[in-house]
Short mmCIF file of C-alpha atoms in Angstrom, two decimals:
data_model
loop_
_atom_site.label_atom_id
_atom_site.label_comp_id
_atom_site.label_asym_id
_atom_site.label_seq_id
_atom_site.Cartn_x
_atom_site.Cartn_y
_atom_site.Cartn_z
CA UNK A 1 24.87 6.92 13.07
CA UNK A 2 21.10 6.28 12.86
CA UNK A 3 21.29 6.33 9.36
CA UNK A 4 23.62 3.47 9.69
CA UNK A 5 21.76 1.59 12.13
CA UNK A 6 18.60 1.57 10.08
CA UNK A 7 20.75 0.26 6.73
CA UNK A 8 21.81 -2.45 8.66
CA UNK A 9 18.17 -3.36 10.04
CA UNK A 10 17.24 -3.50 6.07
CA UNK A 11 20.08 -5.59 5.36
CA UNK A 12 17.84 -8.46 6.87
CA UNK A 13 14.32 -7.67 5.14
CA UNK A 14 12.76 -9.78 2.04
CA UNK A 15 14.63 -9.26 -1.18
CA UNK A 16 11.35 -10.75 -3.11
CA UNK A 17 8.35 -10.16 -1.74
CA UNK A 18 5.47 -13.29 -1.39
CA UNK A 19 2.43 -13.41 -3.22
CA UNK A 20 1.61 -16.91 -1.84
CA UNK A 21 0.61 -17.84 -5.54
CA UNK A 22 -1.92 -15.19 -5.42
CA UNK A 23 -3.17 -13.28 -8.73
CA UNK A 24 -4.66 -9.76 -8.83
CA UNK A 25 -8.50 -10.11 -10.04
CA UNK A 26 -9.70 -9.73 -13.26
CA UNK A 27 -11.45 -6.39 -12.97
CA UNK A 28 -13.58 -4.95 -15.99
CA UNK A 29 -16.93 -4.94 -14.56
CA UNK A 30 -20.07 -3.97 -17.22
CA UNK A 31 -18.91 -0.44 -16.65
CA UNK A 32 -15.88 -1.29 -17.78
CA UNK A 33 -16.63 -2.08 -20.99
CA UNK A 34 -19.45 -0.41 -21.65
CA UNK A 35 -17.32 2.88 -21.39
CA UNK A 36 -14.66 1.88 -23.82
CA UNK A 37 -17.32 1.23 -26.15
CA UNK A 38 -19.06 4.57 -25.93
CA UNK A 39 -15.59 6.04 -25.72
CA UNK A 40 -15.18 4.80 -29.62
CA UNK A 41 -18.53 5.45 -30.47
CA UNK A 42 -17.49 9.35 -29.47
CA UNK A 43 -14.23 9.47 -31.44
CA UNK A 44 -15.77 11.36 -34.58
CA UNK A 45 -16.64 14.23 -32.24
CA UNK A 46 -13.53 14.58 -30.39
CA UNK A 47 -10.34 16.75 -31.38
CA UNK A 48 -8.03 15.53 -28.79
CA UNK A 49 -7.22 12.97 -26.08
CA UNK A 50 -5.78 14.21 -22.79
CA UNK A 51 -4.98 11.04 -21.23
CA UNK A 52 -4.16 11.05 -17.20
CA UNK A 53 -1.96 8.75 -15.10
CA UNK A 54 -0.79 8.63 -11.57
CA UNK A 55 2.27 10.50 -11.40
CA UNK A 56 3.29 8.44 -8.58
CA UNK A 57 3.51 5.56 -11.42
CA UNK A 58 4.08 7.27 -14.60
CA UNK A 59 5.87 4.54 -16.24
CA UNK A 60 3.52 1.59 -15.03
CA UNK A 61 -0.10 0.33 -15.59
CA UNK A 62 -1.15 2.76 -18.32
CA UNK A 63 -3.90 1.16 -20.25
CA UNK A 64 -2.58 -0.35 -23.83
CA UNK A 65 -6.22 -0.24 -25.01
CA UNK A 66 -6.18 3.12 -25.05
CA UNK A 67 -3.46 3.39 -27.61
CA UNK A 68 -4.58 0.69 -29.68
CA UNK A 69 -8.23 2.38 -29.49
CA UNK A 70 -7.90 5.39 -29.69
CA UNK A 71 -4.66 6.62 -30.61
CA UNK A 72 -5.60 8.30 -34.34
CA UNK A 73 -6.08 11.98 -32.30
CA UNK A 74 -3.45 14.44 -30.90
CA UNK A 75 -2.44 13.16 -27.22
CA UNK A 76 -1.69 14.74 -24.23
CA UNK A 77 -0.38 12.69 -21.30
CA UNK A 78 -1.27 14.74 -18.20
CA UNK A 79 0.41 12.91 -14.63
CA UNK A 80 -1.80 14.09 -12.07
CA UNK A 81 -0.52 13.79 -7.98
CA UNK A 82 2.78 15.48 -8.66
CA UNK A 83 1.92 16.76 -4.72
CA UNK A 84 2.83 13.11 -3.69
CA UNK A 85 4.74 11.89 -6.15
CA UNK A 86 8.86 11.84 -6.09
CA UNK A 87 9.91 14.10 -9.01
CA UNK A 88 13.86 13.72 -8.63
CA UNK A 89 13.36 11.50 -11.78
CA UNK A 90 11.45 13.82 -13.95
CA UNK A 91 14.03 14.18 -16.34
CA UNK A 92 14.26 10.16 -17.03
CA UNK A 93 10.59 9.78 -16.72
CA UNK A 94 9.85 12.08 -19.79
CA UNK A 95 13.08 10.51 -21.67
CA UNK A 96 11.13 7.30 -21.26
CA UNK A 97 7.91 8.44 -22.31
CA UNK A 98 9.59 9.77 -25.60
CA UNK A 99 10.70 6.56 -26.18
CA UNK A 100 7.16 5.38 -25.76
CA UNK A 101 6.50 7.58 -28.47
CA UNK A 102 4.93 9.84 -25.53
CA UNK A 103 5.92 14.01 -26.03
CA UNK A 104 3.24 15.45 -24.73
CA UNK A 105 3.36 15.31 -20.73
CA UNK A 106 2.45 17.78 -18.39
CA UNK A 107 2.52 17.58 -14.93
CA UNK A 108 -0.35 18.64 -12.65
CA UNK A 109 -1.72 18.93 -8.90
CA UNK A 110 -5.59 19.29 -9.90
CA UNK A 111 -6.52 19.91 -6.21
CA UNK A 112 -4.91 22.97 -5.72
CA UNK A 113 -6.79 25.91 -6.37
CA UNK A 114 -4.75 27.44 -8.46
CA UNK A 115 -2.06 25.24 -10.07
CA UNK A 116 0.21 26.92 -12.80
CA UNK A 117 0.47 23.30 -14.78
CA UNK A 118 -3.35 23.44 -15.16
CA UNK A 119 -2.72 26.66 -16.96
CA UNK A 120 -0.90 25.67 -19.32
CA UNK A 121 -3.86 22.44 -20.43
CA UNK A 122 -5.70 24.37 -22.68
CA UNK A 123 -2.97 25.94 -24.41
CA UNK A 124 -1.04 22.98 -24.85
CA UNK A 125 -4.19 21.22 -26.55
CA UNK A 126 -5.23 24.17 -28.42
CA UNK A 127 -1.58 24.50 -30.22
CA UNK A 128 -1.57 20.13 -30.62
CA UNK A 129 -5.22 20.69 -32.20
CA UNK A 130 -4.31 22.86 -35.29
CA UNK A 131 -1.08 21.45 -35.99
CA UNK A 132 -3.08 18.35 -36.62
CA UNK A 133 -6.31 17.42 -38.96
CA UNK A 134 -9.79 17.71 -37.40
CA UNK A 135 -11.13 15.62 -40.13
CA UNK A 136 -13.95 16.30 -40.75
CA UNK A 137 -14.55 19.05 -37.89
CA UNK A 138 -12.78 21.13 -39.51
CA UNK A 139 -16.05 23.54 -39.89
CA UNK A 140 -16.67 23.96 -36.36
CA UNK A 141 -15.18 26.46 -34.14
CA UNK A 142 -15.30 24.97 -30.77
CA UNK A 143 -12.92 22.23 -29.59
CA UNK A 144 -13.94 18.89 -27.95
CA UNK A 145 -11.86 16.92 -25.75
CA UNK A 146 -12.35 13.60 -24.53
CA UNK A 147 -10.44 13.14 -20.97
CA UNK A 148 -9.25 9.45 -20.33
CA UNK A 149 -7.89 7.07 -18.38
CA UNK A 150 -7.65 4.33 -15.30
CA UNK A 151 -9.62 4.35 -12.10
CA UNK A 152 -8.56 7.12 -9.69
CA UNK A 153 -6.51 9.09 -11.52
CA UNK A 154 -7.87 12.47 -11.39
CA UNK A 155 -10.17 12.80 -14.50
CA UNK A 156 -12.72 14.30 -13.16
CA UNK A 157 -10.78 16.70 -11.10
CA UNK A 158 -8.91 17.62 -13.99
CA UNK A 159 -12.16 19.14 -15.65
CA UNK A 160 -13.06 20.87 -12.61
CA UNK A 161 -9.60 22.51 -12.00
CA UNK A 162 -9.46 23.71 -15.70
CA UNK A 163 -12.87 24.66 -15.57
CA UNK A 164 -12.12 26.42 -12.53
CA UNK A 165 -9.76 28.57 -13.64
CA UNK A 166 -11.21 29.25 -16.99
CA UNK A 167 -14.31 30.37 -16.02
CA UNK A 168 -14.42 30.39 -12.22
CA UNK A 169 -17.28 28.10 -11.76
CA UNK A 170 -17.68 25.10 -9.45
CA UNK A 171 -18.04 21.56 -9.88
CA UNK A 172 -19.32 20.33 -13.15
CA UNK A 173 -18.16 16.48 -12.46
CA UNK A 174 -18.75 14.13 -9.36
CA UNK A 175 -15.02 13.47 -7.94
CA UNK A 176 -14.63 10.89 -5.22
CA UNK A 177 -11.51 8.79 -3.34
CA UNK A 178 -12.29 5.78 -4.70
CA UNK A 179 -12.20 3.92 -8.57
CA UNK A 180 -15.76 3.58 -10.25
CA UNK A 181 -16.95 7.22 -9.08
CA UNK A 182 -17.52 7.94 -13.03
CA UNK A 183 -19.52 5.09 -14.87
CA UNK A 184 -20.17 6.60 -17.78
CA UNK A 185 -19.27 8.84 -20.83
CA UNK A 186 -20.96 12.24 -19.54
CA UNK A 187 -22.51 14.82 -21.84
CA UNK A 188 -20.41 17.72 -22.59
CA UNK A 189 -19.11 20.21 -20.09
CA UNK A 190 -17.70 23.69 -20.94
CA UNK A 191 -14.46 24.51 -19.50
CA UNK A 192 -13.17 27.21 -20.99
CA UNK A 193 -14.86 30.84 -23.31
CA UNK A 194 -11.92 31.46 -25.57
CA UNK A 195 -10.87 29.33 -27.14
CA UNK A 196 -14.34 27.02 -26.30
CA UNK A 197 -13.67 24.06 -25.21
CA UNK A 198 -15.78 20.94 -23.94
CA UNK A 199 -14.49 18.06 -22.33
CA UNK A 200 -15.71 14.55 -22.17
CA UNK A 201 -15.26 12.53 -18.58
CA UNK A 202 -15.23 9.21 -18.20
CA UNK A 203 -14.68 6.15 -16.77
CA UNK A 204 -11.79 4.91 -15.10
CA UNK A 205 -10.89 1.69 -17.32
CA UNK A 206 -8.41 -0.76 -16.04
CA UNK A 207 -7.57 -3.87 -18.88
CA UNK A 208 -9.15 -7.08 -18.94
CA UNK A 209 -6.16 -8.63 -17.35
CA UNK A 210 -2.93 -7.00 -15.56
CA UNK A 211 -0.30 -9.63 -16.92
CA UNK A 212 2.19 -8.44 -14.36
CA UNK A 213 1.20 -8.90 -10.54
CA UNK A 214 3.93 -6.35 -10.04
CA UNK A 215 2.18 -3.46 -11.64
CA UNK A 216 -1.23 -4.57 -9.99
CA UNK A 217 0.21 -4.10 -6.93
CA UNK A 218 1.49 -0.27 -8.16
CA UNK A 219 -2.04 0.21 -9.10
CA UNK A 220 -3.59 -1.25 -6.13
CA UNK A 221 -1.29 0.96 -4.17
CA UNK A 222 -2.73 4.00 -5.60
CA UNK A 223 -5.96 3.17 -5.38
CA UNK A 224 -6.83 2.50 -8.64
CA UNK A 225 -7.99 -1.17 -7.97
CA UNK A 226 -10.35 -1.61 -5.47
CA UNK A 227 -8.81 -3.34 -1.64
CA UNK A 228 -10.62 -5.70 -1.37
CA UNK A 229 -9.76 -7.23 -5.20
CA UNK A 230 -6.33 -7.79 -3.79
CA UNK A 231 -6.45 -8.11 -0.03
CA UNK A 232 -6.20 -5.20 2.64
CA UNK A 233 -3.18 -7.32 4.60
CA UNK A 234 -1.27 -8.18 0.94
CA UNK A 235 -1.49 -4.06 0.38
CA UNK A 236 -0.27 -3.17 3.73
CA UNK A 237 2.26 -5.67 3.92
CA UNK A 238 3.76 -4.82 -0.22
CA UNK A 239 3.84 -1.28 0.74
CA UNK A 240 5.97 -2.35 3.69
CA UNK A 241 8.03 -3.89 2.06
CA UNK A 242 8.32 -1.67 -0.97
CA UNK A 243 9.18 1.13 1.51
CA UNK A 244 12.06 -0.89 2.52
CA UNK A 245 13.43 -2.02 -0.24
CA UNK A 246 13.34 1.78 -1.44
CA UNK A 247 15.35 2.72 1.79
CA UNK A 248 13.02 4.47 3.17
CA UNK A 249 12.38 4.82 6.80
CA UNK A 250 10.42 7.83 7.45
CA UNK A 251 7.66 5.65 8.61
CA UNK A 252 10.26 5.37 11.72
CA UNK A 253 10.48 8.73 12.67
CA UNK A 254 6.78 9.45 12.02
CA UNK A 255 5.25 6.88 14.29
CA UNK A 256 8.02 7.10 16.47
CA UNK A 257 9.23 2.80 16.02
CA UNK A 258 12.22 2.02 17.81
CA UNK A 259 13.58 0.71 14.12
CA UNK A 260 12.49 -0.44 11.09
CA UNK A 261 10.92 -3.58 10.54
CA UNK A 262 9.24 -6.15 7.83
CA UNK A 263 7.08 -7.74 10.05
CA UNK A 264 3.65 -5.99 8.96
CA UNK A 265 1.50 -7.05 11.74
CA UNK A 266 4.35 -5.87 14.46
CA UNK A 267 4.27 -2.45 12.15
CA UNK A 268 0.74 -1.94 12.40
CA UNK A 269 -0.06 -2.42 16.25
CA UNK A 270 2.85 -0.33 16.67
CA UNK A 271 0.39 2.27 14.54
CA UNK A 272 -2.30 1.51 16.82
CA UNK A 273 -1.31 2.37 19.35
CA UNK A 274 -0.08 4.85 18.93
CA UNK A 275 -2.76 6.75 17.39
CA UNK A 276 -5.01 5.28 19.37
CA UNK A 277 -6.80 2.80 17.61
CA UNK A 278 -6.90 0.19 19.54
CA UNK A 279 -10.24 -2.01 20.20
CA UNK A 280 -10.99 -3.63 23.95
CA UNK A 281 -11.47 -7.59 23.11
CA UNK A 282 -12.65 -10.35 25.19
CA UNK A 283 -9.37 -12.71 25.77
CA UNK A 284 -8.84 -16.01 28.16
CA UNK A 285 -5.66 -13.59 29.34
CA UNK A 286 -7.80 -10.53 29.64
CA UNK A 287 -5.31 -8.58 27.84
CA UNK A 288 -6.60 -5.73 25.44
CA UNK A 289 -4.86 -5.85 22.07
CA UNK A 290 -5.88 -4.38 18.80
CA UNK A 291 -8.20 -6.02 16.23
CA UNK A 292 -5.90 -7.53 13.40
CA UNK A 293 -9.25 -6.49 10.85
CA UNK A 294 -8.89 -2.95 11.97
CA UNK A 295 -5.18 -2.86 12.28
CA UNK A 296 -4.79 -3.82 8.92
CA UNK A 297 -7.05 -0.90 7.40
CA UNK A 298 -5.04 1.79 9.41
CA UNK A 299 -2.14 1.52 7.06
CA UNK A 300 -4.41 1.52 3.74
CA UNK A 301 -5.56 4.62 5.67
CA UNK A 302 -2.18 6.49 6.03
CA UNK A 303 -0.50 4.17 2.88
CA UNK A 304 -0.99 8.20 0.57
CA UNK A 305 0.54 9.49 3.72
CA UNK A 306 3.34 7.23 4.12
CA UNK A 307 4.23 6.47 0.14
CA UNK A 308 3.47 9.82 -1.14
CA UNK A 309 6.33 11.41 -1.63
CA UNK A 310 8.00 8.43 -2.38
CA UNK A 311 8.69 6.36 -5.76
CA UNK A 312 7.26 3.50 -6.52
CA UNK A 313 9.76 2.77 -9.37
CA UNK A 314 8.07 3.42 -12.26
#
C-alpha cells in the first residue's frame, strides 16, 4: 500500500527537469591543459593506459580526448565506486562498452583495504602488455603505467590501493574529496616488486566543453565538476528530481518525510530539521527557520549518501 501511495505522489512530479536556459561552465583551467600536454609528452615511456571512471556513470562523461590522444597503448577501463554504484546493470554496461570498442573493464572499490578487483590490476595489465608491442621499450624489464582520467574519479586512490597490496606501504599520492587535488603529471611511483611496475598519476581532465548539459549534471553529481560551476540549489534540486524520476523514495524513509515530494526547498528544511541544522534568524515574525544558503549545502552533503546506490542512467 505505501508503495502505491508513493507511485501515485510521483505521478505528479516534473517529467523534464528546468535548466532556466542555464549552461554548465566551461571548465579546463591552466591545469587542465597543461596536464594533457605533459600526458603526451610521456607517451614514449608508458606501456599501458588504465583509464578510471565513476562507476556510478560508466556510460557518461568519459573524456573523448583521451581516446583521440592517447589511444595507440593497451587500455584498461577501471570503474572505481562500485560501493555506491547500482550494479544490477553490469551485464549491459560491459555489452555497451564492447560496443565502444571498450573490453577491458574491471570493477573496483579502491577504499577498501583489501579489495579482490584491485588484485586482479596488475595482472590484467601485465597479460594486455605482452600481447601487445612496447615499441621501442621492448629492452626494458620494468613496466610503466600511466593512470588517467576526469576529476574525482579515484586515480590517485587507485595507486595507493594497488600499491598497498603489492607492497604494503602507505600513501605514495595526495587523495582528496574534491576535483583538482592532482595538478600535475607526478614522477614515478612503484607499486608493485614482481612484475615492477610504476604508475603515472595525474590530473583529473574534464573537456573543453560538455556539449550535453545532461551529462554535466551526471558529472556534477559525482563531484567531478566543482558546485559552485553549476549552482549548489540546481545540484540539489536535479538530484531530486533524478531520484524521482528513477522511482526512488528511500530518501522518504531515511529522513522520515511524510511522502515524497519535488519541491526542493520543502525537501531540504524537512532535512534540517531534522538533523538539526537549523540556524536562529532575525525575522519581523520572530519565527526561527533555516538558512536557505545552508539548507541548500545539506543535500550536496548527503547527495553520495542519498544517490549512491542508485543509477544515474548511464
Amino acid at each position: 500500500m505505501r508503495l502505491h501511495a508513493l507511485l501515485c505522489s510521483a505521478k505528479q512530479f516534473r517529467d523534464v527537469f528546468d535548466f532556466g536556459g542555464r549552461e554548465i561552465a566551461h571548465w579546463f583551467p591552466g591545469h587542465m591543459a597543461k596536464g594533457l600536454k605533459q600526458m603526451k609528452a610521456n607517451l614514449r615511456n608508458v606501456d599501458c593506459i588504465i583509464e578510471i571512471h565513476d562507476a556510478r556513470i560508466p556510460l557518461s562523461g568519459r573524456n573523448p580526448l583521451f581516446q583521440e590522444s592517447l589511444h595507440i597503448r593497451p587500455h584498461l577501463l577501471v570503474l572505481n565506486k562500485m560501493d555506491i554504484a547500482d550494479l544490477s546493470n553490469k551485464q549491459n554496461v560491459l555489452k555497451q562498452l564492447a560496443k565502444q570498442g571498450v573490453k577491458n573493464v574491471v570493477f573496483t572499490d579502491c577504499l577498501r583495504q583489501k579489495d579482490e578487483n584491485v588484485k586482479k590490476v596488475v595482472p590484467m595489465v601485465t597479460e594486455l602488455i605482452k600481447s601487445s608491442s612496447r615499441f621501442h621499450r621492448t629492452e626494458d624489464s620494468n613496466y610503466c603505467l600511466m593512470v588517467i582520467g576526469v576529476p574525482n574519479v579515484g586515480k590517485s586512490s587507485l595507486i595507493n590501493a594497488i600499491r598497498r597490496m603489492n607492497l604494503k606501504k602507505g600513501k605514495a599520492s595526495r587523495v582528496g574529496g574534491e576535483p583538482g587535488i592532482t595538478r600535475a603529471v607526478l614522477t614515478k611511483i612503484q607499486v608493485c616488486e614482481r612484475p615492477l611496475v610504476y604508475l603515472l598519476d595525474t590530473p583529473g581532465v574534464l573537456p573543453p566543453r560538455i556539449e550535453n548539459i545532461e551529462t554535466g549534471m551526471k558529472l556534477a553529481l559525482c563531484g567531478t565538476i566543482l558546485d559552485h560551476l553549476v549552482g549548489e540549489d540546481v545540484i540539489a534540486d536535479y538530484l531530486l528530481y533524478t531520484l524521482n524520476r528513477l522511482e526512488k523514495f528511500s530518501y522518504v524513509d531515511k529522513y522520515e518525510l511524510e511522502e515524497p515530494s519535488d519541491d526542493i526547498q520543502h525537501i531540504l528544511k524537512r532535512i534540517a530539521v531534522k538533523l538539526g541544522k537549523t540556524q536562529r534568524v532575525k525575522a519581523i515574525t520572530g519565527a526561527k527557520s533555516p538558512s536557505p544558503c545552508q539548507t541548500t549545502r545539506l543535500l550536496l552533503m548527503i547527495s553520495s549518501e542519498l544517490s549512491g546506490k542508485e543509477s544515474l542512467a548511464g
